[in-house]
Amino acid sequence: MFLAIREMKHAKSRFMLIGLIMVLVACLTFIVSGLANGLSAATTSAIKEMNTDYLVFQADSDNKLNRSSLKEDKLDEIRAQEGVTAAAPLIQTMLTVASEQADKKVDVTLFAIEHNSILMPKVTEGRSLSGSGNDEVVVDASLKAKGVKLGDSLHIKDTDAVLKVVGFAEHQSISHMPVVFMDMEGLNSLMTSLDQRMPNLNAVAVTGDGAIKQTLTDKVEGIQIATKQEALKGIPGYKEEQSSLSMMLSFLVVIAAFVQAVFFYVITLQKTNQFGVLKAIGASTSYLATNLIGQVALLAIVSVALSIGLTFGMTSMFPDTMPFELGVGVLAPYSALLIGVSIVGALLSLRRIAKVDAIEAIGRVE
Amino acid sequence: MTDILVMDQVSKSYGEGDTVVTALNQVSLRVGKGEFVAVVGPSGSGKSTFLSIAGALLTPTSGRVMIGGTDVTAVSPGKLNRVRLEHIGFVFQSSNLVPYLTVIDQLRLVAKLAKCSDQIANDRAVELLKEVEMVHRMHHYPDKLSGGERQRVAIARAMMNDANLILADEPTASLDSKRGRAVVEMLAAEVKSRQKAAVMVTHDERVLDLCDRIVTIKDGVLISGDGEHSHNTVNQTDRMTAATR
């Protein structure tokens, strides 16, 4: 590292410029990955957070909640199967509600569940559904940003029906809409009051031993069973959203690799004669290679570290409602990847260094 | 007198079959401790090839090269850098200093390569820079030095690893005659005081009188290698230099 550090000190501006490009590319990588993560959460968190192993949908529904429709008797049939430890019904519907207090309309997804079933999320503020108060709801904490508070009433658009907020739960969002949890009985009485028929179930959440997937597929007709991961792919737009973002991310990583690889390659070409002299006075190829790798690694690590700082600086200016989530789980793998590809890119220059012959130093006038 | 550099029947040819070019033909040379030998010859005569082989930069086609008792022709190419590091000090043509190292760091680099301790390296570097009168410039970069100063640093660098053999490749090439002479004087003084064996390839006849012996290479053949002849050459050169004055 004797040479590496002195060269970087001497040619500060050169290394700072390339470092700046690396910082910007890394920063963009982190922001896009944070966005991908945030969008993924906004689209799927309600399903991801579900305390279940499998979701049962109607056959040929492509694991889409809104396409699937299951009769009540299917639930009983599923519950009756061997190996099933719990089965919880779920009805999903879209609503537009207006908070009486905040005077603002919000689109939400209503999840009607049995209040004591596995689908009841953990309440982080307020209390859980009691099962007795028919108009009670537990809502996603993101509604707080829209001015909804505990005890608020939510008017359902075009009706006289009112829902009362008794609790908040974290990370309950689907298709960019906050989820409102309501007891099955509550929905029933709501429908009765609106003079409408109770809708069919959209899905049944099932937990049990490893064999239940096969058991259910064999024994219960007209259903399909999906793991949580498979169910996520059924959420409209999720797959498309994630694949376009991951394409951007892979391009960014490739760009980062090339930026450093080309920079060091050009510098190495420029220094061919100097490497000849160094080899002539006794430097081994591995000594020169270590110095080069040291430079690349140092530049990559410092750039990535700076860009993590920059990314957090920038994200603090993002609005709270922006779907953006950046944690160690995202930063660490992408940081390692960026540093890794930089070092792989340096191998291109290593080949040049290995090829330089010490004899270049003799008989040369500059 | 022990011979530091022994070249025995060394030949080097390039190419194959009909296109063989012989750059060196059966060259033998011995250089002893404290001896400063100049190698002269027209361009294309094989001077560079000669120096490259003597400096363990190039492997001869046939013949044997011994440096400080080590047969370098028997050393594998991957280990030659070690031989150069331990046994040979180089002074190249112009500006062969590393541009981003200060004068003292140029010397410390050699010590780093040899894995010498920092304290010893520092003391030695300062001592050598004093000898070549460069100690006042030790924190300058090469681009702030004149051509002569750079060559003085190069001489100090060549001495840094305490090698037995010093090889100089046209050290006066980019210097005017006064500075060129000063550099060679300094080199000669270092060779004498430290009892090194030195070989200098040059076409600068004005500095030949500073050398103990002069050998000429022509078309790959060493013409005047023996002592007596070379003394004549020195005398001739002296007369020539005197005549031109």
Coordinates of C-alpha atoms in Angstrom, one line a residue:
Chain A
M1 CA 0.0 0.0 0.0
F2 CA 3.1 2.2 0.1
L3 CA 2.7 3.2 -3.5
A4 CA -1.1 3.1 -3.6
I5 CA -1.7 5.7 -0.9
R6 CA 1.1 8.0 -2.1
E7 CA -0.2 7.9 -5.7
M8 CA -3.8 8.7 -4.5
K9 CA -2.5 11.6 -2.4
H10 CA -0.4 12.9 -5.3
A11 CA -3.2 12.6 -7.9
K12 CA -6.0 13.7 -5.6
S13 CA -8.2 15.4 -8.1
R14 CA -8.1 12.5 -10.5
F15 CA -9.1 10.0 -7.8
M16 CA -11.6 12.4 -6.4
L17 CA -13.4 12.8 -9.7
I18 CA -13.7 9.0 -10.3
G19 CA -14.7 8.6 -6.6
L20 CA -17.4 11.2 -7.1
I21 CA -18.8 9.2 -10.0
M22 CA -18.8 6.1 -7.9
V23 CA -20.5 7.9 -5.0
L24 CA -23.3 9.1 -7.4
V25 CA -23.7 5.7 -9.0
A26 CA -23.8 4.0 -5.6
C27 CA -26.2 6.6 -4.2
L28 CA -28.5 6.0 -7.1
T29 CA -28.2 2.2 -6.6
F30 CA -29.2 2.7 -2.9
I31 CA -32.1 5.0 -3.7
V32 CA -33.5 2.7 -6.4
S33 CA -33.1 -0.3 -4.1
G34 CA -34.8 1.6 -1.2
L35 CA -37.6 2.5 -3.6
A36 CA -37.9 -1.1 -4.8
N37 CA -38.1 -2.2 -1.2
G38 CA -40.5 0.5 -0.2
L39 CA -42.8 -0.2 -3.2
S40 CA -42.7 -3.8 -2.4
A41 CA -43.8 -3.1 1.1
A42 CA -46.5 -0.8 0.0
T43 CA -47.8 -3.4 -2.4
T44 CA -47.5 -6.5 -0.4
S45 CA -46.8 -5.8 3.3
A46 CA -50.3 -6.9 4.4
I47 CA -49.8 -10.3 2.9
K48 CA -46.1 -10.5 3.9
E49 CA -47.0 -9.8 7.5
M50 CA -49.7 -12.4 7.6
N51 CA -49.2 -15.0 10.3
T52 CA -49.9 -17.9 7.9
D53 CA -48.2 -20.6 5.9
Y54 CA -50.6 -20.8 2.9
L55 CA -53.4 -19.0 1.3
V56 CA -56.2 -21.0 -0.3
F57 CA -57.8 -19.3 -3.4
Q58 CA -60.5 -20.4 -5.8
A59 CA -59.1 -22.6 -8.6
D60 CA -58.0 -20.7 -11.7
S61 CA -57.9 -17.4 -9.9
D62 CA -54.1 -16.8 -10.5
N63 CA -53.7 -16.3 -6.8
K64 CA -55.4 -13.0 -7.0
L65 CA -57.6 -12.1 -4.1
N66 CA -60.2 -10.1 -6.0
R67 CA -60.6 -12.9 -8.6
S68 CA -61.1 -15.6 -6.1
S69 CA -64.4 -16.5 -4.6
L70 CA -64.9 -19.3 -2.1
K71 CA -68.2 -20.4 -0.5
E72 CA -68.5 -20.7 3.2
D73 CA -68.7 -24.5 3.1
K74 CA -65.2 -24.6 1.6
L75 CA -63.9 -23.1 4.8
D76 CA -65.6 -25.9 6.8
E77 CA -64.2 -28.5 4.4
I78 CA -60.6 -27.1 4.8
R79 CA -60.9 -27.0 8.6
A80 CA -62.0 -30.6 8.5
Q81 CA -58.8 -31.8 6.8
E82 CA -56.1 -33.6 8.7
G83 CA -53.0 -31.6 9.5
V84 CA -54.7 -28.2 9.4
T85 CA -54.0 -26.4 12.6
A86 CA -55.8 -23.2 11.8
A87 CA -57.9 -21.8 8.9
A88 CA -59.1 -18.2 8.8
P89 CA -61.4 -16.7 6.3
L90 CA -60.7 -13.4 4.5
I91 CA -62.9 -11.1 2.6
Q92 CA -61.3 -8.3 0.8
T93 CA -63.0 -5.2 -0.7
M94 CA -62.0 -1.7 -1.7
L95 CA -63.6 1.3 -0.1
T96 CA -63.3 5.0 -0.1
V97 CA -63.6 6.5 3.3
A98 CA -63.6 10.0 4.6
S99 CA -62.4 10.7 8.1
E100 CA -65.0 12.8 9.9
Q101 CA -62.3 14.7 11.8
A102 CA -59.6 15.1 9.1
D103 CA -62.2 15.8 6.3
K104 CA -60.1 13.9 3.7
K105 CA -61.0 11.0 1.5
V106 CA -58.7 7.9 1.5
D107 CA -58.9 4.8 -0.6
V108 CA -58.5 1.7 1.6
T109 CA -58.7 -2.0 1.4
L110 CA -61.0 -3.6 3.8
F111 CA -59.9 -7.0 5.2
A112 CA -62.8 -8.7 6.9
I113 CA -61.5 -11.4 9.3
E114 CA -62.5 -13.3 12.3
H115 CA -61.2 -11.1 15.2
N116 CA -59.7 -14.0 17.1
S117 CA -58.2 -15.7 14.1
I118 CA -54.5 -16.0 12.9
L119 CA -55.2 -13.1 10.4
M120 CA -55.7 -10.5 13.2
P121 CA -52.5 -8.4 13.1
K122 CA -50.6 -7.2 16.1
V123 CA -52.0 -3.9 17.3
T124 CA -49.3 -1.4 18.1
E125 CA -51.5 1.4 19.3
G126 CA -55.0 1.3 20.8
R127 CA -56.7 -2.0 21.2
S128 CA -57.6 -5.0 19.1
L129 CA -61.0 -5.8 17.7
S130 CA -63.4 -6.9 20.5
G131 CA -65.8 -8.8 18.3
S132 CA -68.7 -7.1 20.0
G133 CA -68.6 -3.6 18.6
N134 CA -69.8 -4.1 15.1
D135 CA -68.4 -0.9 13.6
E136 CA -64.9 -1.3 15.1
V137 CA -61.8 -1.3 12.8
V138 CA -58.0 -1.6 13.3
V139 CA -56.3 0.4 10.6
D140 CA -52.8 0.6 9.1
A141 CA -50.5 3.1 10.9
S142 CA -49.9 5.0 7.6
L143 CA -53.3 6.5 8.0
K144 CA -51.9 8.5 10.9
A145 CA -50.1 10.6 8.3
K146 CA -53.5 11.3 6.7
G147 CA -54.7 12.7 10.0
V148 CA -56.6 9.7 11.3
K149 CA -56.4 9.3 15.1
L150 CA -57.7 6.7 17.6
G151 CA -61.4 7.1 18.1
D152 CA -62.0 8.8 14.7
S153 CA -65.0 7.8 12.6
L154 CA -64.5 6.9 9.0
H155 CA -67.5 7.5 6.7
I156 CA -67.9 5.0 3.9
K157 CA -68.5 7.0 0.7
D158 CA -72.1 6.9 -0.7
T159 CA -73.5 5.4 2.5
D160 CA -74.4 6.4 6.0
A161 CA -72.2 3.7 7.4
V162 CA -69.4 4.7 9.8
L163 CA -66.4 2.8 11.0
K164 CA -64.7 3.5 14.3
V165 CA -61.0 3.4 14.6
V166 CA -60.0 1.5 17.7
G167 CA -56.4 0.5 16.9
F168 CA -53.4 0.9 14.6
A169 CA -51.2 -1.9 13.2
E170 CA -47.8 -1.5 11.5
H171 CA -47.0 -2.6 7.9
Q172 CA -50.5 -3.4 6.7
S173 CA -50.6 -2.2 3.1
I174 CA -51.7 -3.8 -0.1
S175 CA -51.5 -2.4 -3.6
H176 CA -50.5 1.0 -2.2
M177 CA -53.6 1.1 0.0
P178 CA -53.7 1.0 3.7
V179 CA -55.6 -2.0 5.0
V180 CA -58.6 -1.6 7.4
F181 CA -59.3 -4.7 9.5
M182 CA -62.8 -5.5 10.5
D183 CA -64.5 -8.3 12.2
M184 CA -66.5 -10.7 9.9
E185 CA -69.6 -10.1 12.1
G186 CA -69.1 -6.3 11.6
L187 CA -69.1 -6.7 7.9
N188 CA -72.2 -8.8 8.0
S189 CA -74.1 -6.2 9.9
L190 CA -72.7 -3.5 7.7
M191 CA -74.0 -5.3 4.6
T192 CA -77.4 -5.9 6.3
S193 CA -77.7 -2.2 7.1
L194 CA -76.8 -1.4 3.5
D195 CA -79.4 -4.0 2.3
Q196 CA -76.7 -6.0 0.5
R197 CA -75.9 -9.7 0.5
M198 CA -72.8 -10.8 2.4
P199 CA -70.0 -11.4 -0.2
N200 CA -68.3 -14.8 -0.6
L201 CA -64.8 -15.4 0.9
N202 CA -61.8 -14.3 -1.2
A203 CA -59.3 -16.6 0.5
V204 CA -58.6 -18.8 3.5
A205 CA -55.4 -18.5 5.4
V206 CA -54.2 -21.9 6.5
T207 CA -51.4 -23.1 8.8
G208 CA -50.5 -26.7 9.4
D209 CA -47.9 -29.3 8.9
G210 CA -45.8 -29.7 5.7
A211 CA -48.2 -32.1 4.0
I212 CA -51.3 -29.9 4.1
K213 CA -50.6 -28.5 0.7
Q214 CA -50.9 -31.9 -0.9
T215 CA -53.8 -32.9 1.3
L216 CA -55.9 -29.9 0.5
T217 CA -55.1 -30.1 -3.2
D218 CA -56.2 -33.7 -3.2
K219 CA -59.2 -33.6 -0.9
V220 CA -60.9 -30.2 -1.5
E221 CA -62.3 -29.5 -4.9
G222 CA -62.2 -26.2 -6.7
I223 CA -59.4 -24.6 -4.8
Q224 CA -55.7 -23.8 -5.3
I225 CA -53.3 -23.3 -2.5
A226 CA -50.4 -20.9 -2.6
T227 CA -47.5 -20.1 -0.3
K228 CA -47.2 -16.5 0.9
Q229 CA -44.5 -15.9 -1.7
E230 CA -46.7 -17.2 -4.5
A231 CA -49.6 -15.1 -3.3
L232 CA -47.4 -12.0 -3.5
K233 CA -46.9 -12.6 -7.2
G234 CA -50.6 -12.5 -7.6
I235 CA -50.9 -9.0 -6.3
P236 CA -51.6 -6.8 -9.4
G237 CA -48.5 -4.9 -10.6
Y238 CA -46.1 -6.3 -8.0
K239 CA -44.1 -8.5 -10.4
E240 CA -43.9 -5.8 -13.1
E241 CA -42.9 -3.1 -10.6
Q242 CA -40.1 -5.2 -9.0
S243 CA -38.7 -6.6 -12.3
S244 CA -38.3 -3.1 -13.9
L245 CA -36.6 -1.8 -10.8
S246 CA -34.3 -4.8 -10.5
M247 CA -33.4 -4.3 -14.1
M248 CA -32.3 -0.7 -13.3
L249 CA -30.4 -2.0 -10.3
S250 CA -28.4 -4.6 -12.4
F251 CA -27.6 -1.9 -14.9
L252 CA -26.3 0.4 -12.2
V253 CA -24.1 -2.4 -10.8
V254 CA -22.7 -3.1 -14.3
I255 CA -22.1 0.7 -14.8
A256 CA -20.3 0.9 -11.5
A257 CA -18.1 -2.0 -12.4
F258 CA -17.2 -0.5 -15.8
V259 CA -16.6 3.0 -14.5
Q260 CA -13.8 1.8 -12.2
A261 CA -12.5 -0.9 -14.4
V262 CA -12.0 1.5 -17.3
F263 CA -10.5 4.2 -15.2
F264 CA -7.9 1.9 -13.7
Y265 CA -7.3 0.3 -17.0
V266 CA -6.5 3.6 -18.7
I267 CA -4.3 4.7 -15.7
T268 CA -2.5 1.3 -15.9
L269 CA -1.9 1.8 -19.7
Q270 CA -0.4 5.2 -19.0
K271 CA 1.9 3.8 -16.4
T272 CA 3.3 0.9 -18.5
N273 CA 6.8 2.5 -18.6
Q274 CA 6.7 3.3 -14.8
F275 CA 5.7 -0.3 -14.0
G276 CA 8.7 -1.4 -16.2
V277 CA 11.0 0.7 -14.0
L278 CA 9.5 -0.6 -10.8
K279 CA 9.9 -4.2 -12.0
A280 CA 13.5 -3.5 -13.0
I281 CA 14.4 -2.2 -9.6
G282 CA 13.0 -5.3 -8.1
A283 CA 9.2 -4.9 -7.5
S284 CA 7.4 -8.2 -8.1
T285 CA 4.1 -8.4 -10.1
S286 CA 2.3 -9.4 -7.0
Y287 CA 3.6 -6.3 -5.1
L288 CA 2.3 -4.0 -7.9
A289 CA -1.0 -6.0 -8.1
T290 CA -1.6 -5.6 -4.3
N291 CA -1.1 -1.9 -4.6
L292 CA -3.6 -1.7 -7.5
I293 CA -6.2 -3.9 -5.7
G294 CA -5.6 -1.7 -2.6
Q295 CA -6.4 1.4 -4.6
V296 CA -9.5 -0.1 -6.1
A297 CA -10.8 -1.4 -2.8
L298 CA -10.0 1.8 -1.0
L299 CA -11.7 3.9 -3.6
A300 CA -14.8 1.6 -3.7
I301 CA -15.1 1.4 0.1
V302 CA -14.7 5.1 0.6
S303 CA -17.2 5.9 -2.2
V304 CA -19.8 3.5 -1.0
A305 CA -19.4 4.8 2.6
L306 CA -19.8 8.4 1.4
S307 CA -22.8 7.4 -0.7
I308 CA -24.5 5.7 2.2
G309 CA -24.2 9.0 4.1
L310 CA -25.4 11.0 1.0
T311 CA -28.4 8.6 0.6
F312 CA -29.5 9.0 4.1
G313 CA -29.1 12.8 3.8
M314 CA -31.3 12.7 0.7
T315 CA -33.9 10.4 2.0
S316 CA -34.5 12.6 5.0
M317 CA -35.8 15.1 2.6
F318 CA -38.2 12.7 1.0
P319 CA -41.9 13.1 2.1
D320 CA -43.0 10.5 4.6
T321 CA -45.7 9.2 2.3
M322 CA -43.1 8.2 -0.3
P323 CA -42.8 4.4 -0.4
F324 CA -39.1 4.2 0.6
E325 CA -37.5 1.8 2.9
L326 CA -33.7 1.4 3.4
G327 CA -32.2 -0.8 6.0
V328 CA -29.1 -2.8 6.6
G329 CA -30.7 -5.6 4.8
V330 CA -30.7 -3.6 1.6
L331 CA -27.5 -1.6 2.1
A332 CA -25.2 -4.4 3.1
P333 CA -25.7 -6.7 0.1
Y334 CA -25.6 -3.8 -2.4
S335 CA -22.5 -2.3 -0.8
A336 CA -20.8 -5.6 -0.9
L337 CA -21.8 -6.1 -4.5
L338 CA -20.6 -2.7 -5.6
I339 CA -17.2 -3.2 -3.9
G340 CA -17.0 -6.7 -5.3
V341 CA -17.6 -5.8 -8.9
S342 CA -15.1 -3.0 -8.6
I343 CA -12.4 -5.4 -7.6
V344 CA -13.4 -7.9 -10.3
G345 CA -13.1 -5.0 -12.8
A346 CA -9.6 -4.4 -11.6
L347 CA -8.6 -7.8 -12.8
L348 CA -8.5 -6.3 -16.3
S349 CA -5.7 -4.0 -15.3
L350 CA -3.9 -6.8 -13.4
R351 CA -3.4 -8.6 -16.7
R352 CA -1.7 -5.5 -18.1
I353 CA 0.6 -5.2 -15.1
A354 CA 1.5 -8.9 -15.3
K355 CA 2.4 -8.4 -19.0
V356 CA 4.7 -5.4 -18.4
D357 CA 8.3 -6.5 -18.9
A358 CA 11.1 -5.0 -16.8
I359 CA 13.1 -4.6 -19.9
E360 CA 10.9 -1.6 -20.9
A361 CA 13.0 0.4 -18.5
I362 CA 16.2 0.0 -20.6
G363 CA 17.1 2.1 -23.6
R364 CA 14.1 4.4 -23.4
V365 CA 14.3 8.2 -23.5
E366 CA 11.3 10.2 -22.6
Chain B
M1 CA 40.2 -8.7 -6.6
T2 CA 36.9 -10.6 -6.6
D3 CA 34.8 -10.3 -9.7
I4 CA 31.2 -9.1 -9.0
L5 CA 29.9 -9.5 -12.5
V6 CA 31.1 -12.3 -14.6
M7 CA 29.7 -12.7 -18.2
D8 CA 31.0 -15.8 -19.8
Q9 CA 30.5 -16.5 -23.6
V10 CA 27.1 -14.8 -23.5
S11 CA 25.1 -14.8 -26.8
K12 CA 21.7 -13.5 -27.5
S13 CA 19.8 -14.0 -30.7
Y14 CA 16.3 -13.1 -31.7
G15 CA 14.0 -14.8 -34.2
E16 CA 14.2 -18.2 -35.8
G17 CA 15.5 -20.0 -38.8
D18 CA 16.6 -17.7 -41.6
T19 CA 15.6 -14.6 -39.8
V20 CA 17.9 -15.0 -36.8
V21 CA 19.4 -11.8 -35.6
T22 CA 22.4 -12.0 -33.3
A23 CA 22.4 -9.1 -30.9
L24 CA 25.3 -10.3 -28.8
N25 CA 27.9 -12.8 -29.9
Q26 CA 30.1 -14.7 -27.4
V27 CA 30.6 -11.7 -25.1
S28 CA 32.7 -12.2 -22.0
L29 CA 33.4 -9.6 -19.4
R30 CA 34.5 -9.5 -15.8
V31 CA 34.0 -6.5 -13.5
G32 CA 35.6 -6.5 -10.1
K33 CA 34.9 -4.6 -6.8
G34 CA 35.5 -0.9 -7.1
E35 CA 35.8 -1.0 -10.8
F36 CA 33.9 1.4 -13.1
V37 CA 33.6 0.1 -16.6
A38 CA 32.2 2.0 -19.6
V39 CA 30.6 0.3 -22.5
V40 CA 30.5 2.3 -25.7
G41 CA 29.4 1.6 -29.2
P42 CA 27.3 3.0 -32.0
S43 CA 23.5 2.7 -31.7
G44 CA 22.2 -0.8 -32.7
S45 CA 25.5 -2.4 -31.6
G46 CA 23.9 -4.4 -28.8
K47 CA 24.6 -2.1 -25.9
S48 CA 21.0 -2.3 -24.6
T49 CA 20.9 -6.0 -24.9
F50 CA 24.2 -6.3 -23.1
L51 CA 23.0 -4.2 -20.3
S52 CA 19.6 -6.0 -20.1
I53 CA 21.4 -9.3 -19.8
A54 CA 23.9 -8.0 -17.2
G55 CA 20.9 -6.6 -15.3
A56 CA 19.0 -9.9 -15.2
L57 CA 16.2 -8.3 -17.2
L58 CA 16.8 -10.6 -20.2
T59 CA 17.9 -14.2 -20.3
P60 CA 20.7 -14.9 -22.7
T61 CA 20.4 -17.6 -25.5
S62 CA 23.6 -19.2 -24.4
G63 CA 26.4 -18.5 -21.9
R64 CA 26.5 -17.8 -18.2
V65 CA 26.0 -14.7 -16.1
M66 CA 27.2 -14.6 -12.5
I67 CA 26.3 -11.7 -10.3
G68 CA 27.9 -11.7 -6.8
G69 CA 28.5 -15.4 -7.1
T70 CA 24.9 -16.2 -8.1
D71 CA 24.4 -17.8 -11.5
V72 CA 21.4 -15.7 -12.7
T73 CA 21.0 -17.7 -15.9
A74 CA 19.9 -20.6 -13.6
V75 CA 17.3 -18.5 -11.8
S76 CA 13.7 -18.9 -12.9
P77 CA 12.2 -15.8 -14.6
G78 CA 9.7 -15.3 -11.8
K79 CA 12.5 -15.0 -9.2
L80 CA 14.7 -12.6 -11.2
N81 CA 13.1 -9.5 -9.6
R82 CA 14.5 -10.8 -6.3
V83 CA 18.0 -11.0 -7.8
R84 CA 17.7 -7.5 -9.2
L85 CA 16.4 -6.2 -5.8
E86 CA 19.3 -7.7 -3.9
H87 CA 22.2 -7.6 -6.2
I88 CA 21.7 -4.8 -8.7
G89 CA 21.2 -1.1 -8.5
F90 CA 20.0 0.6 -11.7
V91 CA 20.5 4.2 -13.0
F92 CA 18.3 4.6 -16.1
Q93 CA 18.1 7.3 -18.6
S94 CA 16.1 10.4 -17.8
S95 CA 13.0 10.6 -15.5
N96 CA 12.8 7.1 -14.3
L97 CA 11.8 8.2 -10.9
V98 CA 8.3 7.4 -9.8
P99 CA 6.4 10.7 -10.4
Y100 CA 4.2 10.5 -7.3
L101 CA 6.9 9.8 -4.8
T102 CA 9.0 12.4 -3.0
V103 CA 12.8 12.1 -3.2
I104 CA 13.1 10.3 0.1
D105 CA 10.1 8.0 -0.7
Q106 CA 11.9 7.0 -3.9
L107 CA 14.6 5.5 -1.7
R108 CA 12.3 4.2 0.9
L109 CA 10.4 2.3 -1.8
V110 CA 13.4 0.2 -2.4
A111 CA 13.7 -0.6 1.3
K112 CA 9.9 -1.5 1.3
L113 CA 10.5 -3.9 -1.6
A114 CA 13.3 -5.5 0.4
K115 CA 11.1 -5.5 3.5
C116 CA 13.6 -3.5 5.4
S117 CA 12.6 -1.8 8.7
D118 CA 11.4 1.8 8.3
Q119 CA 13.9 3.3 10.8
I120 CA 17.0 1.7 9.2
A121 CA 15.6 2.7 5.7
N122 CA 15.1 6.3 6.8
D123 CA 18.6 6.7 8.2
R124 CA 20.2 5.1 5.2
A125 CA 18.1 7.2 2.7
V126 CA 19.1 10.4 4.5
E127 CA 22.7 9.4 4.5
L128 CA 22.7 8.6 0.8
L129 CA 20.9 11.8 -0.1
K130 CA 23.6 13.7 1.9
E131 CA 26.2 12.0 -0.2
V132 CA 24.6 13.1 -3.5
E133 CA 23.8 16.5 -2.0
M134 CA 20.1 16.1 -2.4
V135 CA 19.1 16.2 1.3
H136 CA 17.7 19.7 1.0
R137 CA 15.3 18.5 -1.7
M138 CA 14.2 15.3 0.0
H139 CA 10.5 16.3 0.2
H140 CA 10.2 17.4 -3.4
Y141 CA 8.6 15.5 -6.2
P142 CA 10.6 14.6 -9.3
D143 CA 8.8 17.1 -11.5
K144 CA 10.2 19.9 -9.3
L145 CA 13.8 18.7 -9.8
S146 CA 16.2 19.4 -12.7
G147 CA 17.5 16.6 -14.9
G148 CA 20.8 16.5 -13.0
E149 CA 19.1 16.4 -9.6
R150 CA 16.9 13.5 -10.8
Q151 CA 19.9 11.5 -11.8
R152 CA 21.5 12.1 -8.5
V153 CA 18.4 10.8 -6.8
A154 CA 18.5 7.8 -9.1
I155 CA 22.2 7.2 -8.1
A156 CA 21.1 7.3 -4.4
R157 CA 18.3 4.9 -5.2
A158 CA 20.6 2.5 -6.9
M159 CA 22.8 2.5 -3.8
M160 CA 19.8 2.1 -1.4
N161 CA 19.7 -1.7 -1.4
D162 CA 23.4 -2.0 -1.0
A163 CA 23.7 -4.0 -4.2
N164 CA 27.2 -5.1 -5.4
L165 CA 26.6 -4.2 -9.0
I166 CA 25.5 -0.8 -10.3
L167 CA 24.3 -0.6 -13.9
A168 CA 23.8 2.7 -15.6
D169 CA 22.0 3.1 -18.9
E170 CA 23.0 6.4 -20.6
P171 CA 22.8 8.4 -17.4
T172 CA 23.9 11.6 -19.1
A173 CA 21.5 11.2 -22.1
S174 CA 19.2 14.1 -21.2
L175 CA 21.8 16.4 -19.5
D176 CA 24.1 19.0 -20.8
S177 CA 27.9 18.2 -20.7
K178 CA 28.6 20.0 -17.4
R179 CA 25.7 18.4 -15.5
G180 CA 26.3 15.1 -17.2
R181 CA 29.9 15.1 -16.1
A182 CA 28.9 16.0 -12.5
V183 CA 26.5 13.1 -12.4
V184 CA 29.1 10.6 -13.7
E185 CA 31.6 12.0 -11.2
M186 CA 29.2 11.4 -8.4
L187 CA 28.5 7.9 -9.7
A188 CA 32.2 7.2 -9.9
A189 CA 32.8 8.5 -6.4
E190 CA 30.1 6.4 -5.0
V191 CA 31.4 3.3 -6.8
K192 CA 34.9 3.9 -5.4
S193 CA 33.9 4.7 -1.8
R194 CA 31.4 1.9 -1.5
Q195 CA 33.5 -0.6 -3.5
K196 CA 30.8 -1.5 -6.0
A197 CA 31.3 -2.9 -9.4
A198 CA 29.7 -0.6 -12.0
V199 CA 29.0 -0.8 -15.7
M200 CA 27.8 2.2 -17.6
V201 CA 26.5 2.1 -21.1
T202 CA 27.1 5.5 -22.8
H203 CA 27.9 7.2 -26.0
D204 CA 29.0 10.4 -24.2
E205 CA 32.7 10.4 -24.8
R206 CA 33.3 13.4 -22.5
V207 CA 32.8 11.3 -19.4
L208 CA 34.9 8.3 -20.4
D209 CA 38.0 9.6 -18.6
L210 CA 36.2 9.0 -15.3
C211 CA 36.0 5.3 -16.0
D212 CA 38.6 2.7 -15.1
R213 CA 38.1 0.7 -18.3
I214 CA 36.4 1.2 -21.6
V215 CA 35.0 -1.6 -23.7
T216 CA 33.5 -1.2 -27.1
I217 CA 30.6 -3.2 -28.5
K218 CA 30.3 -3.4 -32.3
D219 CA 27.8 -5.6 -34.1
G220 CA 27.3 -7.6 -31.0
V221 CA 31.0 -8.3 -30.4
L222 CA 33.0 -6.9 -27.5
I223 CA 36.1 -5.5 -29.0
S224 CA 38.3 -4.1 -26.4
G225 CA 37.8 -5.9 -23.2
D226 CA 41.3 -6.4 -21.8
G227 CA 43.0 -4.0 -19.4
E228 CA 45.9 -2.9 -21.4
H229 CA 43.9 -2.0 -24.5
S230 CA 41.4 -0.1 -22.5
H231 CA 44.1 2.0 -20.9
N232 CA 45.1 3.0 -24.3
T233 CA 41.6 3.9 -25.0
V234 CA 41.4 6.0 -21.9
N235 CA 44.6 7.7 -22.9
Q236 CA 43.4 8.3 -26.4
T237 CA 40.1 9.7 -25.1
D238 CA 42.1 11.9 -22.8
R239 CA 44.1 13.2 -25.6
M240 CA 41.0 13.7 -27.7
T241 CA 39.3 15.6 -24.9
A242 CA 42.4 17.7 -24.5
A243 CA 42.6 18.4 -28.2
T244 CA 39.0 19.6 -28.3
R245 CA 39.4 22.0 -25.5

